[in-house]
């Protein structure tokens, strides 16, 4: 997907997604990459207290490490898109895994907080970004019919890794210190290279199968059985000529496809996602401090995040299964709107929770709605732009989300410091999420669905590319098979057709000569091949 063909210099034809097979290995790799990308910036916060003691800095200074990681994950989206379109997914992921690991290993030798920003923040964040985006692109190439389920299972890596990396980091901190913990974490990030290695391009396997089949057929045709040796040679020559004719001219590939901004669905999705991110991450960030201010003990307050993570693990795959149903998938944008509406109303309704029981109920419903949003966000984008443009689309969307991430949570923190009231923050965050849900649902219904109803039904043209990725891939494979079968037709079939046409022409000419001679009107082309004078045909046409 998005890879250049090294021999011909153009994009390969889309291949039908297998919806299984090696795709399950790709799904597991995407599960691991998603877990590291989203959970690692939060798990690093376990080391913040030790870093504050060693470097004599405040909490806000150490918190910038996680912020820089997230900023690199979101803000470098276009850079990742350009690299994927230029070099392919697997090389980019291998480089990203090495960068992420090198960043944490170098961070274990730092002597000040600035060096930590450059190593653990910039280098590790860039490495995880180069892994996260290509893994989603490969997931879209291997799955089509089961893609909602695949997205849900891959998204479940975030809560699973968050619930495991944080305790692991605490154990490493107690036994080896923060430097030893960073060194071991860097070794764990080398698993990203393993996940990148299994991201086999889908078109390579298909090309190998087609080449083997073609070689076997040519070998059979060239066997000297009777007159088939000559036929095999002529067939091989014809195939080679056809390949030369069919070979497409080299053309440049856009490194970043900005034509997706002409897609109204993409514009609607981008605006709603920007509004969503402004308030989506605010409640989990402020939840622990909010619970402590209401009198909840520290251990019980920290357990609230574990409740959200545990519910999130099951909510994402379950929502992916629901989104894959035949009667739900065509309306997946409305299901996404419902998930956002559910999440926003949960924030608003829990703003006045004043005891631990109320906060636990909030965490249960927030975990369900948050898991639904996480499982559907990239599935909706794939459905809007298609797999061929997804590499450029996700890069631009993540860049726009980076601005929202840098605006939403910091602004909420400043409001808390100024107002000393968490209730207003929960109302504001919930209102932003509800607004994004209403905007997506109304804009999709008014601008997209009504526009489709007004447009006349398109004519059935086999060359028109209106359909799903699976249908396009099936048509391309069918055309390739027909083309190969046409090239391998025996030479004597063409000769038999010419002989039959000439005999029919002789029979017609004999009948006409018996009646009065001459060339009949309307049969000029056939009779000209059979000996009728072309000048006579032209003269009769003049009369």
Short mmCIF file of C-alpha atoms in Angstrom, two decimals:
data_model
loop_
_atom_site.label_atom_id
_atom_site.label_comp_id
_atom_site.label_asym_id
_atom_site.label_seq_id
_atom_site.Cartn_x
_atom_site.Cartn_y
_atom_site.Cartn_z
CA UNK A 1 0.00 0.00 0.00
CA UNK A 2 1.44 3.30 -1.02
CA UNK A 3 4.66 1.58 -2.12
CA UNK A 4 6.43 2.31 -5.35
CA UNK A 5 6.89 -0.55 -7.76
CA UNK A 6 10.67 -0.78 -8.05
CA UNK A 7 10.63 -2.07 -11.61
CA UNK A 8 7.96 0.02 -13.25
CA UNK A 9 7.97 3.16 -11.11
CA UNK A 10 4.21 3.32 -10.54
CA UNK A 11 1.76 2.25 -7.88
CA UNK A 12 0.90 -1.46 -7.99
CA UNK A 13 -2.67 -2.43 -8.69
CA UNK A 14 -4.71 -2.95 -5.52
CA UNK A 15 -4.78 -6.54 -4.32
CA UNK A 16 -7.78 -8.15 -2.66
CA UNK A 17 -7.30 -8.12 1.14
CA UNK A 18 -7.13 -11.71 2.44
CA UNK A 19 -9.08 -10.89 5.65
CA UNK A 20 -7.05 -13.51 7.49
CA UNK A 21 -4.03 -15.71 6.95
CA UNK A 22 -0.88 -13.65 7.44
CA UNK A 23 -3.18 -10.74 8.30
CA UNK A 24 -3.58 -12.12 11.83
CA UNK A 25 0.19 -11.82 12.33
CA UNK A 26 0.00 -8.25 11.04
CA UNK A 27 -2.87 -7.62 13.46
CA UNK A 28 -0.80 -8.85 16.40
CA UNK A 29 2.06 -6.56 15.36
CA UNK A 30 -0.34 -3.63 15.15
CA UNK A 31 -1.67 -4.57 18.61
CA UNK A 32 1.86 -4.33 20.08
CA UNK A 33 2.69 -1.09 18.25
CA UNK A 34 -0.55 0.58 19.36
CA UNK A 35 0.13 -0.48 22.93
CA UNK A 36 3.62 1.01 22.96
CA UNK A 37 2.57 4.20 21.18
CA UNK A 38 -0.28 5.17 23.49
CA UNK A 39 0.78 3.57 26.79
CA UNK A 40 4.52 4.32 26.83
CA UNK A 41 4.22 8.13 27.30
CA UNK A 42 1.93 7.53 30.29
CA UNK A 43 4.03 4.69 31.76
CA UNK A 44 7.15 6.89 31.81
CA UNK A 45 5.46 9.05 34.47
CA UNK A 46 6.42 6.36 37.04
CA UNK A 47 10.01 7.67 36.92
CA UNK A 48 9.13 11.35 37.36
CA UNK A 49 9.75 11.57 41.12
CA UNK A 50 13.25 10.13 40.83
CA UNK A 51 14.01 12.45 37.93
CA UNK A 52 12.86 15.43 40.02
CA UNK A 53 15.29 14.45 42.79
CA UNK A 54 18.29 13.82 40.53
CA UNK A 55 17.89 16.84 38.25
CA UNK A 56 16.38 19.21 40.87
CA UNK A 57 13.41 20.18 38.71
CA UNK A 58 9.68 20.46 39.27
CA UNK A 59 6.84 18.18 38.22
CA UNK A 60 5.88 20.38 35.27
CA UNK A 61 9.44 20.10 33.91
CA UNK A 62 9.41 16.30 33.97
CA UNK A 63 5.86 16.19 32.58
CA UNK A 64 7.20 17.75 29.39
CA UNK A 65 8.82 14.38 28.55
CA UNK A 66 5.43 12.73 28.04
CA UNK A 67 4.08 15.84 26.32
CA UNK A 68 6.95 15.86 23.81
CA UNK A 69 6.41 12.15 23.10
CA UNK A 70 2.72 12.73 22.34
CA UNK A 71 3.50 15.84 20.30
CA UNK A 72 5.94 13.84 18.17
CA UNK A 73 3.40 11.02 17.80
CA UNK A 74 0.73 13.38 16.47
CA UNK A 75 2.73 16.23 14.93
CA UNK A 76 4.99 14.13 12.70
CA UNK A 77 2.04 12.57 10.85
CA UNK A 78 2.78 14.18 7.46
CA UNK A 79 6.46 13.21 7.72
CA UNK A 80 5.43 9.59 8.31
CA UNK A 81 3.05 9.73 5.36
CA UNK A 82 5.78 11.01 3.06
CA UNK A 83 8.21 8.31 4.17
CA UNK A 84 5.61 5.54 3.82
CA UNK A 85 4.64 6.69 0.32
CA UNK A 86 8.29 6.87 -0.67
CA UNK A 87 9.85 3.79 0.94
CA UNK A 88 6.98 1.56 2.10
CA UNK A 89 5.72 0.55 5.54
CA UNK A 90 8.24 -2.12 6.57
CA UNK A 91 11.48 -0.08 6.15
CA UNK A 92 9.93 2.90 7.94
CA UNK A 93 8.83 0.72 10.88
CA UNK A 94 12.27 -0.88 11.20
CA UNK A 95 13.90 2.54 11.34
CA UNK A 96 11.27 3.73 13.82
CA UNK A 97 11.90 0.78 16.15
CA UNK A 98 15.63 1.49 16.16
CA UNK A 99 15.07 5.20 16.88
CA UNK A 100 12.61 4.50 19.72
CA UNK A 101 15.00 2.04 21.36
CA UNK A 102 18.05 4.27 20.86
CA UNK A 103 16.21 7.20 22.44
CA UNK A 104 15.53 5.36 25.72
CA UNK A 105 19.02 3.82 25.83
CA UNK A 106 20.66 7.22 25.35
CA UNK A 107 18.29 8.71 27.94
CA UNK A 108 19.77 6.38 30.57
CA UNK A 109 23.10 8.21 30.19
CA UNK A 110 21.79 11.80 30.32
CA UNK A 111 22.96 14.34 32.91
CA UNK A 112 20.28 17.05 32.65
CA UNK A 113 16.63 17.48 31.80
CA UNK A 114 17.31 19.05 28.38
CA UNK A 115 19.10 15.92 27.23
CA UNK A 116 16.10 13.89 28.40
CA UNK A 117 13.84 16.06 26.26
CA UNK A 118 15.97 15.35 23.18
CA UNK A 119 16.44 11.61 23.76
CA UNK A 120 13.39 10.19 25.55
CA UNK A 121 11.11 12.92 24.20
CA UNK A 122 12.07 13.72 20.61
CA UNK A 123 13.97 10.59 19.52
CA UNK A 124 11.72 7.99 21.17
CA UNK A 125 8.58 9.91 20.21
CA UNK A 126 9.66 10.07 16.58
CA UNK A 127 10.45 6.37 16.57
CA UNK A 128 7.03 5.44 17.92
CA UNK A 129 5.38 7.73 15.38
CA UNK A 130 7.21 5.95 12.55
CA UNK A 131 5.79 2.67 13.86
CA UNK A 132 2.24 3.66 14.73
CA UNK A 133 1.04 5.11 11.44
CA UNK A 134 2.48 2.43 9.06
CA UNK A 135 1.02 -0.33 11.25
CA UNK A 136 -2.49 1.09 10.77
CA UNK A 137 -1.90 1.37 7.03
CA UNK A 138 -0.84 -2.28 6.80
CA UNK A 139 -3.87 -3.30 8.85
CA UNK A 140 -6.09 -1.61 6.27
CA UNK A 141 -4.43 -3.49 3.41
CA UNK A 142 -4.84 -6.94 4.97
CA UNK A 143 -8.43 -6.52 6.16
CA UNK A 144 -11.56 -5.28 4.42
CA UNK A 145 -14.65 -7.26 5.44
CA UNK A 146 -13.25 -7.87 8.94
CA UNK A 147 -11.60 -4.47 9.20
CA UNK A 148 -13.85 -3.08 12.00
CA UNK A 149 -13.05 -6.11 14.16
CA UNK A 150 -9.35 -5.81 13.32
CA UNK A 151 -9.30 -2.14 14.27
CA UNK A 152 -11.03 -2.92 17.56
CA UNK A 153 -8.58 -5.67 18.45
CA UNK A 154 -5.57 -3.55 17.53
CA UNK A 155 -6.89 -0.59 19.56
CA UNK A 156 -7.16 -2.87 22.61
CA UNK A 157 -3.36 -2.83 22.80
CA UNK A 158 -3.46 0.60 24.42
CA UNK A 159 -5.25 -0.36 27.68
CA UNK A 160 -3.53 -3.76 27.85
CA UNK A 161 -0.04 -2.26 27.67
CA UNK A 162 -0.97 0.60 29.99
CA UNK A 163 -2.04 -1.86 32.68
CA UNK A 164 1.21 -3.84 32.28
CA UNK A 165 3.91 -1.23 31.57
CA UNK A 166 3.14 0.92 34.60
CA UNK A 167 3.61 -1.89 37.19
CA UNK A 168 6.64 -3.12 35.26
CA UNK A 169 8.16 0.34 35.37
CA UNK A 170 7.63 0.51 39.13
CA UNK A 171 9.40 -2.84 39.61
CA UNK A 172 12.33 -1.77 37.41
CA UNK A 173 12.60 1.52 39.28
CA UNK A 174 12.84 -0.24 42.65
CA UNK A 175 15.43 -2.80 41.53
CA UNK A 176 17.60 -0.93 39.00
CA UNK A 177 16.81 2.77 39.43
CA UNK A 178 15.55 5.05 36.71
CA UNK A 179 18.68 4.65 34.56
CA UNK A 180 18.46 0.88 34.58
CA UNK A 181 14.70 1.10 33.98
CA UNK A 182 15.22 3.33 30.93
CA UNK A 183 17.86 0.93 29.59
CA UNK A 184 15.55 -2.09 29.91
CA UNK A 185 12.61 -0.12 28.45
CA UNK A 186 14.80 0.68 25.46
CA UNK A 187 15.42 -3.03 24.99
CA UNK A 188 11.67 -3.70 25.11
CA UNK A 189 11.11 -1.14 22.36
CA UNK A 190 13.25 -3.24 20.03
CA UNK A 191 10.19 -5.44 19.73
CA UNK A 192 8.86 -2.73 17.43
CA UNK A 193 11.48 -3.86 14.89
CA UNK A 194 10.11 -7.40 15.12
CA UNK A 195 6.60 -6.09 14.50
CA UNK A 196 7.87 -4.09 11.55
CA UNK A 197 9.57 -7.16 10.07
CA UNK A 198 6.28 -9.08 9.84
CA UNK A 199 4.59 -6.26 7.88
CA UNK A 200 4.99 -8.04 4.55
CA UNK A 201 3.66 -6.01 1.58
CA UNK A 202 0.58 -7.70 0.21
CA UNK A 203 1.39 -7.24 -3.48
CA UNK A 204 4.76 -9.06 -3.28
CA UNK A 205 3.19 -12.42 -2.46
CA UNK A 206 0.63 -12.05 -5.26
CA UNK A 207 3.33 -11.13 -7.78
CA UNK A 208 5.34 -14.22 -6.89
CA UNK A 209 2.32 -16.50 -7.31
CA UNK A 210 1.47 -14.97 -10.71
CA UNK A 211 5.07 -15.31 -11.92
CA UNK A 212 5.24 -18.99 -10.89
CA UNK A 213 1.94 -19.76 -12.61
CA UNK A 214 3.03 -17.97 -15.77
CA UNK A 215 6.38 -19.79 -15.87
CA UNK A 216 4.68 -23.19 -15.50
CA UNK A 217 2.27 -22.41 -18.33
CA UNK A 218 5.05 -21.25 -20.64
CA UNK A 219 7.05 -24.39 -19.87
CA UNK A 220 4.08 -26.60 -20.78
CA UNK A 221 3.50 -24.74 -24.05
CA UNK A 222 7.15 -25.11 -25.07
CA UNK A 223 7.18 -28.92 -24.68
CA UNK A 224 7.90 -30.57 -28.06
CA UNK A 225 4.67 -32.61 -28.32
CA UNK A 226 3.63 -32.68 -31.97
CA UNK A 227 3.23 -29.15 -33.19
CA UNK A 228 2.93 -27.58 -29.75
CA UNK A 229 6.55 -26.51 -29.63
CA UNK A 230 5.95 -23.93 -32.35
CA UNK A 231 2.71 -22.88 -30.70
CA UNK A 232 4.49 -22.48 -27.36
CA UNK A 233 7.19 -20.33 -28.94
CA UNK A 234 4.65 -18.13 -30.71
CA UNK A 235 2.61 -17.85 -27.51
CA UNK A 236 5.68 -16.84 -25.51
CA UNK A 237 6.62 -14.23 -28.10
CA UNK A 238 3.07 -12.89 -28.12
CA UNK A 239 3.06 -12.70 -24.34
CA UNK A 240 6.31 -10.76 -24.28
CA UNK A 241 4.98 -8.31 -26.90
CA UNK A 242 1.79 -7.88 -24.94
CA UNK A 243 3.79 -7.19 -21.79
CA UNK A 244 5.72 -4.47 -23.59
CA UNK A 245 2.53 -2.89 -24.86
CA UNK A 246 0.70 -3.15 -21.54
CA UNK A 247 3.60 -1.81 -19.49
CA UNK A 248 2.54 1.51 -18.05
CA UNK A 249 4.75 4.56 -18.44
CA UNK A 250 6.64 5.74 -15.41
CA UNK A 251 4.89 8.47 -13.50
CA UNK A 252 5.69 10.33 -10.33
CA UNK A 253 4.00 9.52 -7.05
CA UNK A 254 2.72 12.23 -4.73
CA UNK A 255 4.57 12.13 -1.45
CA UNK A 256 1.58 13.67 0.33
CA UNK A 257 -1.81 13.63 -1.38
CA UNK A 258 -3.61 16.88 -0.60
CA UNK A 259 -6.46 16.01 -2.96
CA UNK A 260 -8.25 14.36 -0.02
CA UNK A 261 -9.26 17.87 1.09
CA UNK A 262 -11.67 17.86 -1.85
CA UNK A 263 -13.52 15.02 -0.09
CA UNK A 264 -16.34 16.55 1.94
CA UNK A 265 -16.47 13.53 4.23
CA UNK A 266 -12.81 13.99 5.13
CA UNK A 267 -13.34 17.68 5.93
CA UNK A 268 -16.30 16.85 8.19
CA UNK A 269 -14.34 14.11 9.95
CA UNK A 270 -11.31 16.36 10.51
CA UNK A 271 -13.34 19.19 12.03
CA UNK A 272 -15.28 16.88 14.34
CA UNK A 273 -12.08 15.10 15.41
CA UNK A 274 -10.40 18.39 16.25
CA UNK A 275 -13.32 19.42 18.49
CA UNK A 276 -13.38 15.93 20.04
CA UNK A 277 -9.70 15.92 21.04
CA UNK A 278 -10.11 19.27 22.80
CA UNK A 279 -12.16 17.60 25.52
CA UNK A 280 -11.63 13.82 25.19
CA UNK A 281 -8.39 13.52 27.20
CA UNK A 282 -9.24 16.08 29.90
CA UNK A 283 -11.31 13.86 32.32
CA UNK A 284 -8.78 10.99 32.65
CA UNK A 285 -5.95 13.49 33.16
CA UNK A 286 -7.75 15.35 35.96
CA UNK A 287 -9.63 12.38 37.45
CA UNK A 288 -7.07 11.38 40.10
CA UNK A 289 -6.60 14.92 41.42
CA UNK A 290 -10.37 15.44 41.33
CA UNK A 291 -10.89 12.32 43.46
CA UNK A 292 -8.20 13.39 45.93
CA UNK A 293 -9.85 16.81 46.34
CA UNK A 294 -13.14 15.13 47.21
CA UNK A 295 -11.46 13.20 50.06
CA UNK A 296 -10.69 9.86 48.33
CA UNK A 297 -7.44 8.19 49.55
CA UNK A 298 -4.47 8.12 47.14
CA UNK A 299 -4.53 4.37 46.49
CA UNK A 300 -8.25 4.31 45.77
CA UNK A 301 -7.94 7.40 43.56
CA UNK A 302 -5.22 5.73 41.47
CA UNK A 303 -7.39 2.61 41.16
CA UNK A 304 -9.98 4.64 39.23
CA UNK A 305 -7.69 4.71 36.17
CA UNK A 306 -7.29 0.94 36.42
CA UNK A 307 -11.08 0.59 36.23
CA UNK A 308 -11.16 2.66 33.04
CA UNK A 309 -8.35 0.58 31.52
CA UNK A 310 -9.96 -2.74 32.42
CA UNK A 311 -13.33 -1.76 30.89
CA UNK A 312 -11.54 -0.31 27.86
CA UNK A 313 -9.86 -3.66 27.11
CA UNK A 314 -13.21 -5.34 26.46
CA UNK A 315 -15.07 -2.34 25.03
CA UNK A 316 -12.83 -1.90 21.98
CA UNK A 317 -13.04 -5.43 20.50
CA UNK A 318 -16.77 -5.62 21.30
CA UNK A 319 -17.41 -2.33 19.51
CA UNK A 320 -15.33 -3.55 16.55
CA UNK A 321 -17.52 -6.64 16.27
CA UNK A 322 -20.69 -4.52 16.33
CA UNK A 323 -19.30 -2.15 13.70
CA UNK A 324 -18.58 -5.12 11.41
CA UNK A 325 -22.21 -6.22 11.23
CA UNK A 326 -23.76 -5.93 7.76
CA UNK A 327 -26.56 -3.60 8.84
CA UNK A 328 -24.27 -1.42 10.98
CA UNK A 329 -21.16 -0.98 8.82
CA UNK A 330 -22.78 1.28 6.17
CA UNK A 331 -23.74 3.62 9.03
CA UNK A 332 -20.49 3.43 11.01
CA UNK A 333 -20.20 7.25 11.04
CA UNK A 334 -23.43 7.46 13.03
CA UNK A 335 -22.18 4.79 15.43
CA UNK A 336 -19.05 6.91 15.94
CA UNK A 337 -21.27 9.92 16.61
CA UNK A 338 -23.21 7.92 19.19
CA UNK A 339 -19.97 6.86 20.91
CA UNK A 340 -18.84 10.49 21.16
CA UNK A 341 -22.27 11.59 22.40
CA UNK A 342 -22.19 8.83 25.02
CA UNK A 343 -18.74 9.95 26.17
CA UNK A 344 -19.69 13.63 26.37
CA UNK A 345 -22.88 12.98 28.33
CA UNK A 346 -20.89 10.79 30.73
CA UNK A 347 -18.57 13.73 31.47
CA UNK A 348 -21.45 16.11 31.99
CA UNK A 349 -23.45 13.77 34.23
CA UNK A 350 -20.44 12.98 36.43
CA UNK A 351 -19.45 16.61 37.00
CA UNK A 352 -21.25 16.64 40.36
CA UNK A 353 -20.04 13.26 41.60
CA UNK A 354 -18.99 13.87 45.20
CA UNK A 355 -18.24 10.36 46.54
CA UNK A 356 -16.16 7.35 45.54
CA UNK A 357 -19.17 5.31 44.40
CA UNK A 358 -20.21 8.01 41.95
CA UNK A 359 -16.65 8.21 40.56
CA UNK A 360 -16.55 4.42 40.08
CA UNK A 361 -19.82 4.54 38.12
CA UNK A 362 -18.36 7.36 36.03
CA UNK A 363 -15.24 5.28 35.30
CA UNK A 364 -17.32 2.30 34.13
CA UNK A 365 -19.37 4.34 31.64
CA UNK A 366 -16.36 6.43 30.61
CA UNK A 367 -14.36 3.24 29.91
CA UNK A 368 -17.14 1.90 27.67
CA UNK A 369 -17.57 5.12 25.71
CA UNK A 370 -13.83 5.80 25.52
CA UNK A 371 -13.25 2.29 24.17
CA UNK A 372 -15.95 2.77 21.54
CA UNK A 373 -14.34 6.01 20.35
CA UNK A 374 -10.90 4.41 20.23
CA UNK A 375 -12.15 1.42 18.23
CA UNK A 376 -14.08 3.46 15.64
CA UNK A 377 -11.94 6.54 14.99
CA UNK A 378 -9.62 5.02 12.37
CA UNK A 379 -12.29 2.69 10.95
CA UNK A 380 -14.42 5.73 10.03
CA UNK A 381 -11.43 7.43 8.40
CA UNK A 382 -10.63 4.31 6.33
CA UNK A 383 -14.26 4.11 5.23
CA UNK A 384 -14.23 7.76 4.12
CA UNK A 385 -10.97 7.99 2.15
CA UNK A 386 -10.28 4.34 1.24
CA UNK A 387 -7.11 2.37 1.73
CA UNK A 388 -5.24 3.96 -1.20
CA UNK A 389 -5.32 7.47 0.33
CA UNK A 390 -5.31 6.44 3.98
CA UNK A 391 -1.54 6.96 4.36
CA UNK A 392 -1.85 10.65 3.50
CA UNK A 393 -5.15 11.13 5.31
CA UNK A 394 -4.02 9.79 8.69
CA UNK A 395 -0.87 11.91 8.59
CA UNK A 396 -2.81 15.12 8.05
CA UNK A 397 -5.44 14.20 10.64
CA UNK A 398 -2.80 13.46 13.28
CA UNK A 399 -1.12 16.79 12.56
CA UNK A 400 -4.40 18.64 13.12
CA UNK A 401 -5.03 16.62 16.28
CA UNK A 402 -1.61 17.64 17.59
CA UNK A 403 -2.78 21.25 17.84
CA UNK A 404 -5.91 20.15 19.72
CA UNK A 405 -3.81 18.05 22.14
CA UNK A 406 -1.58 21.04 22.86
CA UNK A 407 -4.63 23.30 23.41
CA UNK A 408 -7.14 21.13 25.33
CA UNK A 409 -5.43 19.59 28.41
CA UNK A 410 -3.10 22.58 29.15
CA UNK A 411 -6.05 24.98 28.94
CA UNK A 412 -8.04 22.78 31.31
CA UNK A 413 -5.15 22.78 33.78
CA UNK A 414 -4.95 26.55 33.73
CA UNK A 415 -8.70 26.84 34.32
CA UNK A 416 -8.40 24.53 37.32
CA UNK A 417 -5.62 26.69 38.77
CA UNK A 418 -7.67 29.84 38.19
CA UNK A 419 -11.15 28.64 39.24
CA UNK A 420 -10.22 25.91 41.77
CA UNK A 421 -13.29 24.05 40.53
CA UNK A 422 -13.29 20.75 38.63
CA UNK A 423 -17.02 20.81 37.97
CA UNK A 424 -16.74 23.55 35.35
CA UNK A 425 -13.92 21.67 33.59
CA UNK A 426 -15.99 18.49 33.31
CA UNK A 427 -18.94 20.48 31.93
CA UNK A 428 -16.71 22.19 29.39
CA UNK A 429 -14.97 19.00 28.26
CA UNK A 430 -18.27 17.12 27.96
CA UNK A 431 -19.83 19.96 25.96
CA UNK A 432 -16.95 19.89 23.48
CA UNK A 433 -17.31 16.14 22.95
CA UNK A 434 -21.11 16.43 22.54
CA UNK A 435 -20.63 19.25 20.04
CA UNK A 436 -18.27 17.12 17.94
CA UNK A 437 -20.80 14.25 17.97
CA UNK A 438 -23.69 16.46 16.86
CA UNK A 439 -21.58 18.12 14.17
CA UNK A 440 -20.48 14.79 12.68
CA UNK A 441 -23.98 13.31 12.65
CA UNK A 442 -25.73 16.40 11.25
CA UNK A 443 -23.05 17.19 8.68
CA UNK A 444 -22.96 13.57 7.49
CA UNK A 445 -26.73 13.50 7.09
CA UNK A 446 -27.15 16.94 5.48
CA UNK A 447 -24.01 17.24 3.34
CA UNK A 448 -23.32 13.63 2.36
CA UNK A 449 -26.48 11.53 2.45
CA UNK A 450 -28.76 14.17 0.92
CA UNK A 451 -26.15 14.94 -1.71
CA UNK A 452 -26.08 11.28 -2.73
CA UNK A 453 -29.87 11.18 -3.02
CA UNK A 454 -29.97 14.22 -5.32
CA UNK A 455 -27.25 12.94 -7.64
CA UNK A 456 -28.46 10.69 -10.50
CA UNK A 457 -27.41 7.06 -10.27
CA UNK A 458 -24.07 6.54 -12.02
CA UNK A 459 -24.00 4.51 -15.22
CA UNK A 460 -22.67 1.01 -14.94
CA UNK A 461 -19.18 1.47 -16.29
CA UNK A 462 -16.66 -1.23 -15.50
CA UNK A 463 -13.86 1.32 -15.72
CA UNK A 464 -15.41 3.55 -13.09
CA UNK A 465 -13.84 3.06 -9.68
CA UNK A 466 -16.97 3.37 -7.52
CA UNK A 467 -16.94 0.65 -4.94
CA UNK A 468 -15.14 -0.79 -2.01
CA UNK A 469 -11.49 -1.72 -1.98
CA UNK A 470 -12.41 -5.39 -2.22
CA UNK A 471 -14.47 -4.88 -5.37
CA UNK A 472 -11.68 -2.86 -7.00
CA UNK A 473 -9.15 -5.53 -6.14
CA UNK A 474 -11.40 -8.31 -7.47
CA UNK A 475 -11.92 -6.49 -10.77
CA UNK A 476 -8.18 -5.88 -11.15
CA UNK A 477 -7.38 -9.53 -10.50
CA UNK A 478 -10.08 -10.63 -12.96
CA UNK A 479 -8.74 -8.28 -15.65
CA UNK A 480 -5.24 -9.60 -15.09
CA UNK A 481 -6.44 -13.19 -15.47
CA UNK A 482 -8.37 -12.37 -18.64
CA UNK A 483 -5.35 -10.55 -20.05
CA UNK A 484 -3.05 -13.46 -19.32
CA UNK A 485 -5.50 -15.97 -20.82
CA UNK A 486 -5.80 -13.83 -23.96
CA UNK A 487 -2.03 -13.71 -24.32
CA UNK A 488 -1.74 -17.49 -24.00
CA UNK A 489 -4.34 -18.41 -26.65
CA UNK A 490 -2.85 -20.91 -29.15
CA UNK A 491 -1.80 -19.45 -32.47
CA UNK A 492 -3.86 -21.92 -34.52
CA UNK A 493 -7.13 -20.50 -33.08
CA UNK A 494 -6.48 -17.20 -34.87
CA UNK A 495 -5.59 -19.00 -38.09
CA UNK A 496 -8.78 -21.07 -37.95
CA UNK A 497 -10.84 -17.90 -37.58
CA UNK A 498 -9.18 -16.32 -40.65
CA UNK A 499 -9.70 -19.48 -42.73
CA UNK A 500 -13.37 -19.66 -41.74
CA UNK A 501 -13.89 -16.01 -42.66
CA UNK A 502 -12.24 -16.47 -46.06
CA UNK A 503 -14.33 -19.59 -46.88
CA UNK A 504 -17.52 -17.74 -46.02
CA UNK A 505 -16.46 -14.85 -48.22
CA UNK A 506 -15.76 -17.23 -51.18
CA UNK A 507 -19.18 -18.80 -50.77
CA UNK A 508 -20.90 -15.40 -50.89
CA UNK A 509 -18.89 -14.28 -53.89
CA UNK A 510 -19.78 -17.45 -55.84
CA UNK A 511 -23.48 -16.90 -55.20
CA UNK A 512 -23.26 -13.27 -56.31
CA UNK A 513 -21.31 -14.19 -59.45
CA UNK A 514 -23.91 -16.82 -60.29
CA UNK A 515 -26.71 -14.24 -60.09
CA UNK A 516 -25.02 -11.59 -62.16
CA UNK A 517 -21.51 -11.07 -60.97
CA UNK A 518 -19.97 -8.07 -59.30
CA UNK A 519 -19.44 -7.22 -55.69
CA UNK A 520 -22.41 -6.80 -53.39
CA UNK A 521 -22.91 -3.59 -51.54
CA UNK A 522 -22.04 -3.52 -47.87
CA UNK A 523 -19.56 -6.40 -48.07
CA UNK A 524 -16.69 -4.38 -49.40
CA UNK A 525 -14.27 -5.23 -46.60
CA UNK A 526 -14.80 -8.99 -46.66
CA UNK A 527 -14.73 -9.27 -50.41
CA UNK A 528 -11.68 -7.10 -50.73
CA UNK A 529 -9.81 -9.68 -48.67
CA UNK A 530 -11.04 -12.47 -50.94
CA UNK A 531 -9.98 -11.02 -54.25
CA UNK A 532 -12.67 -8.50 -55.10
CA UNK A 533 -11.17 -5.37 -56.56
CA UNK A 534 -11.17 -2.50 -54.10
CA UNK A 535 -11.54 0.02 -56.97
CA UNK A 536 -14.82 -1.59 -57.99
CA UNK A 537 -16.07 -1.33 -54.43
CA UNK A 538 -15.28 2.37 -54.32
CA UNK A 539 -16.99 3.00 -57.68
CA UNK A 540 -20.17 1.21 -56.54
CA UNK A 541 -20.15 3.22 -53.36
CA UNK A 542 -20.08 6.42 -55.43
CA UNK A 543 -23.26 5.39 -57.22
#
